[in-house]
Tab-separated table of C-alpha atoms in Angstrom:
chain	number	residue	atom	x	y	z
A	1	MET	CA	103.225	95.695	107.952
A	2	LYS	CA	106.324	96.166	105.042
A	3	ILE	CA	103.793	97.676	102.829
A	4	ALA	CA	102.658	100.251	105.337
A	5	ILE	CA	106.459	100.908	106.626
A	6	HIS	CA	107.539	101.373	103.069
A	7	SER	CA	105.135	103.557	101.729
A	8	ALA	CA	105.262	105.987	104.728
A	9	LYS	CA	108.984	105.866	104.716
A	10	GLY	CA	108.403	107.126	101.143
A	11	LEU	CA	106.261	110.229	102.120
A	12	GLU	CA	108.434	110.772	104.983
A	13	TYR	CA	111.472	111.089	102.332
A	14	LEU	CA	108.673	113.590	99.825
A	15	HIS	CA	107.568	115.306	103.079
A	16	ASP	CA	110.584	116.367	104.674
A	17	HIS	CA	114.157	115.244	102.943
A	18	CYS	CA	113.278	116.639	99.477
A	19	THR	CA	113.924	120.518	98.930
A	20	PRO	CA	111.370	121.749	97.734
A	21	GLN	CA	109.145	119.522	99.607
A	22	ILE	CA	106.730	117.370	97.589
A	23	ILE	CA	102.977	116.576	98.285
A	24	HIS	CA	102.216	113.410	96.146
A	25	GLY	CA	98.112	114.518	96.252
A	26	ASN	CA	97.122	111.700	94.464
A	27	LEU	CA	97.902	108.901	96.545
A	28	THR	CA	95.336	106.059	96.515
A	29	PRO	CA	95.652	102.196	96.757
A	30	ASN	CA	96.372	102.029	92.887
A	31	ASN	CA	99.197	104.151	93.107
A	32	ILE	CA	100.848	102.280	95.222
A	33	PHE	CA	102.683	99.501	93.587
A	34	ILE	CA	104.149	96.397	95.127
A	35	ASP	CA	106.731	94.255	93.223
A	36	SER	CA	107.536	90.544	93.764
A	37	ASN	CA	109.071	91.300	97.575
A	38	PHE	CA	106.210	93.126	98.320
A	39	GLU	CA	107.962	96.338	98.124
A	40	PRO	CA	105.773	99.333	97.456
A	41	LYS	CA	106.517	101.976	94.488
A	42	MET	CA	104.882	105.127	94.688
A	43	ALA	CA	103.458	105.977	91.128
A	44	ASP	CA	101.169	109.007	89.357
A	45	PHE	CA	102.757	111.911	90.705
A	46	GLY	CA	100.684	113.851	88.298
A	47	LEU	CA	98.838	115.715	91.219
A	48	SER	CA	101.992	116.248	93.126
A	49	ILE	CA	102.792	119.682	94.633
A	50	LEU	CA	106.137	121.270	95.168
A	51	PHE	CA	106.317	123.547	98.295
A	52	PRO	CA	108.825	126.485	97.696
A	53	ASP	CA	107.898	128.115	100.741
A	54	ASP	CA	105.740	128.083	103.728
A	55	ASN	CA	103.280	130.588	102.223
A	56	ILE	CA	101.053	128.068	100.347
A	57	THR	CA	97.688	128.275	102.137
A	58	HIS	CA	95.639	126.071	99.379
A	59	ILE	CA	96.069	123.919	96.499
A	60	THR	CA	93.094	123.302	93.480
A	61	THR	CA	93.102	120.414	91.200
A	62	ASP	CA	91.407	119.310	88.277
A	63	ARG	CA	91.430	115.626	88.024
A	64	GLY	CA	88.597	113.355	89.305
A	65	ALA	CA	90.898	111.018	90.944
A	66	GLN	CA	88.758	108.965	93.886
A	67	ILE	CA	91.167	109.709	97.199
A	68	TYR	CA	90.884	110.705	100.375
A	69	VAL	CA	90.635	113.984	100.672
A	70	ASP	CA	90.968	116.112	103.929
A	71	PHE	CA	88.796	119.598	103.588
A	72	SER	CA	91.056	121.633	105.715
A	73	TYR	CA	93.984	120.963	103.541
A	74	ASN	CA	97.078	121.815	105.165
A	75	HIS	CA	100.328	120.866	103.131
A	76	GLU	CA	101.450	117.591	103.899
A	77	ASN	CA	98.733	117.107	106.148
A	78	ALA	CA	96.567	116.122	103.450
A	79	ASP	CA	99.230	113.223	102.239
A	80	VAL	CA	99.235	111.904	106.104
A	81	TYR	CA	95.206	112.041	105.911
A	82	SER	CA	95.172	110.038	102.201
A	83	PHE	CA	97.930	107.643	104.133
A	84	GLY	CA	95.137	107.028	106.865
A	85	GLY	CA	92.835	105.826	104.141
A	86	ILE	CA	94.846	103.752	102.556
A	87	LEU	CA	96.182	101.906	106.502
A	88	LEU	CA	92.345	101.274	106.793
A	89	GLU	CA	92.100	99.584	103.764
A	90	LEU	CA	95.215	97.602	104.517
A	91	ILE	CA	94.093	96.372	107.994
A	92	THR	CA	90.285	96.066	106.877
A	93	GLY	CA	91.152	94.322	103.324
A	94	ARG	CA	88.068	96.746	102.288
A	95	GLY	CA	88.238	98.692	99.170
A	96	HIS	CA	87.132	102.951	99.496
A	97	SER	CA	83.979	102.253	99.512
A	98	VAL	CA	81.951	99.310	101.848
A	99	ASP	CA	78.662	99.929	100.616
A	100	GLN	CA	76.714	102.538	98.795
A	101	ARG	CA	76.389	104.832	101.874
A	102	ARG	CA	79.354	104.787	103.898
A	103	THR	CA	83.185	104.457	102.834
A	104	ILE	CA	85.926	102.888	104.660
A	105	LEU	CA	86.189	106.096	106.679
A	106	ARG	CA	82.761	106.037	107.917
A	107	TRP	CA	82.562	102.158	108.217
A	108	ALA	CA	85.454	102.007	110.357
A	109	LYS	CA	85.243	104.798	112.905
A	110	ASP	CA	82.580	102.951	114.792
A	111	ARG	CA	85.083	99.773	115.117
A	112	ILE	CA	88.399	101.970	115.733
A	113	GLY	CA	87.869	102.590	119.663
A	114	GLN	CA	86.922	98.951	120.083
A	115	ALA	CA	90.288	97.893	118.704
A	116	LEU	CA	92.219	100.334	120.624
A	117	ASP	CA	90.983	100.407	123.667
A	118	ASN	CA	90.393	96.555	124.208
A	119	SER	CA	92.372	94.945	121.130
A	120	GLU	CA	89.092	93.571	119.939
A	121	PHE	CA	89.879	93.908	116.106
A	122	THR	CA	87.306	91.013	114.971
A	123	ASP	CA	85.058	93.405	113.473
A	124	LEU	CA	87.861	95.753	112.112
A	125	VAL	CA	90.932	93.461	110.483
A	126	ASP	CA	90.282	91.373	107.172
A	127	SER	CA	89.217	88.513	108.154
A	128	ARG	CA	91.460	86.365	105.506
A	129	LEU	CA	94.212	87.082	107.797
A	130	GLN	CA	94.896	84.178	109.498
A	131	GLU	CA	97.722	85.698	111.638
A	132	TYR	CA	98.856	88.928	112.657
A	133	ASP	CA	101.169	90.489	115.264
A	134	GLU	CA	98.899	92.449	117.623
A	135	ASP	CA	101.191	94.746	118.671
A	136	GLU	CA	101.883	95.828	114.890
A	137	MET	CA	97.970	95.799	114.264
A	138	LEU	CA	97.784	97.915	117.120
A	139	ARG	CA	100.440	100.409	115.805
A	140	MET	CA	98.684	100.640	112.198
A	141	ILE	CA	95.230	101.335	114.129
A	142	SER	CA	96.685	104.063	115.684
A	143	CYS	CA	98.213	105.274	112.906
A	144	ALA	CA	95.247	105.334	110.789
A	145	ALA	CA	93.062	106.527	113.814
A	146	ALA	CA	95.286	109.209	114.336
A	147	SER	CA	95.476	110.497	110.412
A	148	VAL	CA	91.751	110.412	109.550
A	149	TYR	CA	89.837	111.265	112.507
A	150	LYS	CA	91.793	114.198	114.346
A	151	SER	CA	92.020	117.156	112.900
A	152	SER	CA	94.740	118.872	110.648
A	153	ARG	CA	95.923	120.686	113.743
A	154	PHE	CA	96.817	117.783	115.612
A	155	ARG	CA	97.318	115.067	113.126
A	156	PRO	CA	101.158	113.268	113.190
A	157	ARG	CA	103.819	114.036	110.574
A	158	MET	CA	104.719	111.307	108.849
A	159	GLN	CA	107.729	111.080	110.646
A	160	GLN	CA	105.880	109.779	113.902
A	161	ILE	CA	103.684	107.541	111.365
A	162	VAL	CA	107.159	105.611	110.564
A	163	GLN	CA	108.273	105.673	113.801
A	164	VAL	CA	105.190	104.418	115.583
A	165	LEU	CA	104.873	101.574	112.444
A	166	GLU	CA	108.375	100.725	113.319
A	167	GLY	CA	107.771	100.592	116.932
A	168	SER	CA	110.507	102.673	117.939
A	169	MET	CA	107.263	104.978	119.550
A	170	PRO	CA	104.827	103.670	121.545
A	171	TRP	CA	101.530	104.128	119.384
A	172	SER	CA	99.944	105.626	122.629
A	173	ILE	CA	102.168	108.932	121.529
A	174	ILE	CA	100.104	109.646	118.585
A	175	TRP	CA	96.773	108.245	120.066
A	176	ARG	CA	95.844	109.273	123.426
A	177	GLU	CA	93.094	109.034	125.599
A	178	ASN	CA	91.746	111.861	124.868
A	179	ASP	CA	91.619	111.475	121.498
A	180	LYS	CA	88.491	109.539	121.893
A	181	THR	CA	86.518	112.573	121.272
A	182	PHE	CA	87.264	112.767	117.607
A	183	LEU	CA	85.646	109.386	116.989
A	184	THR	CA	82.285	110.619	118.389
A	185	GLU	CA	82.032	114.061	116.453
């Protein structure tokens, strides 16, 4: 949870507190370093983009990094989408590709609804986690779901992700009952 919260705070800082706004653009688990106190440090800002104004409509990159990409690519929503994929990896203990046919995004989609509706985590959460706080897990799962399964127009901002992860905003605010339609699309 500490890794998730502090990584989200780092992205929130880049998105909301830097002038000009900075979009990381290459957010992967390999670009989040963890020190001996489990404090995350963001790295590889090679694809970062400075947004001097709100008139930019698209970004083109030429590096072949394996990142979670939202094809509607809307400024900071792209980082939020990537962060959702990273949260899924933290939750499940699985990498980007679950098997030869499915990414973690496709694999987890079938299991997220059950976790959020019934607090049934067995099929989603890393089995190596001996103990975890179920409320914290629900917050992480809802943030992941809202980040990757909602269209960019309805995706939460990093500030909201931070608030949910910290417990100062209920997870149901970013993942409501009517959001299940995104899981069946």
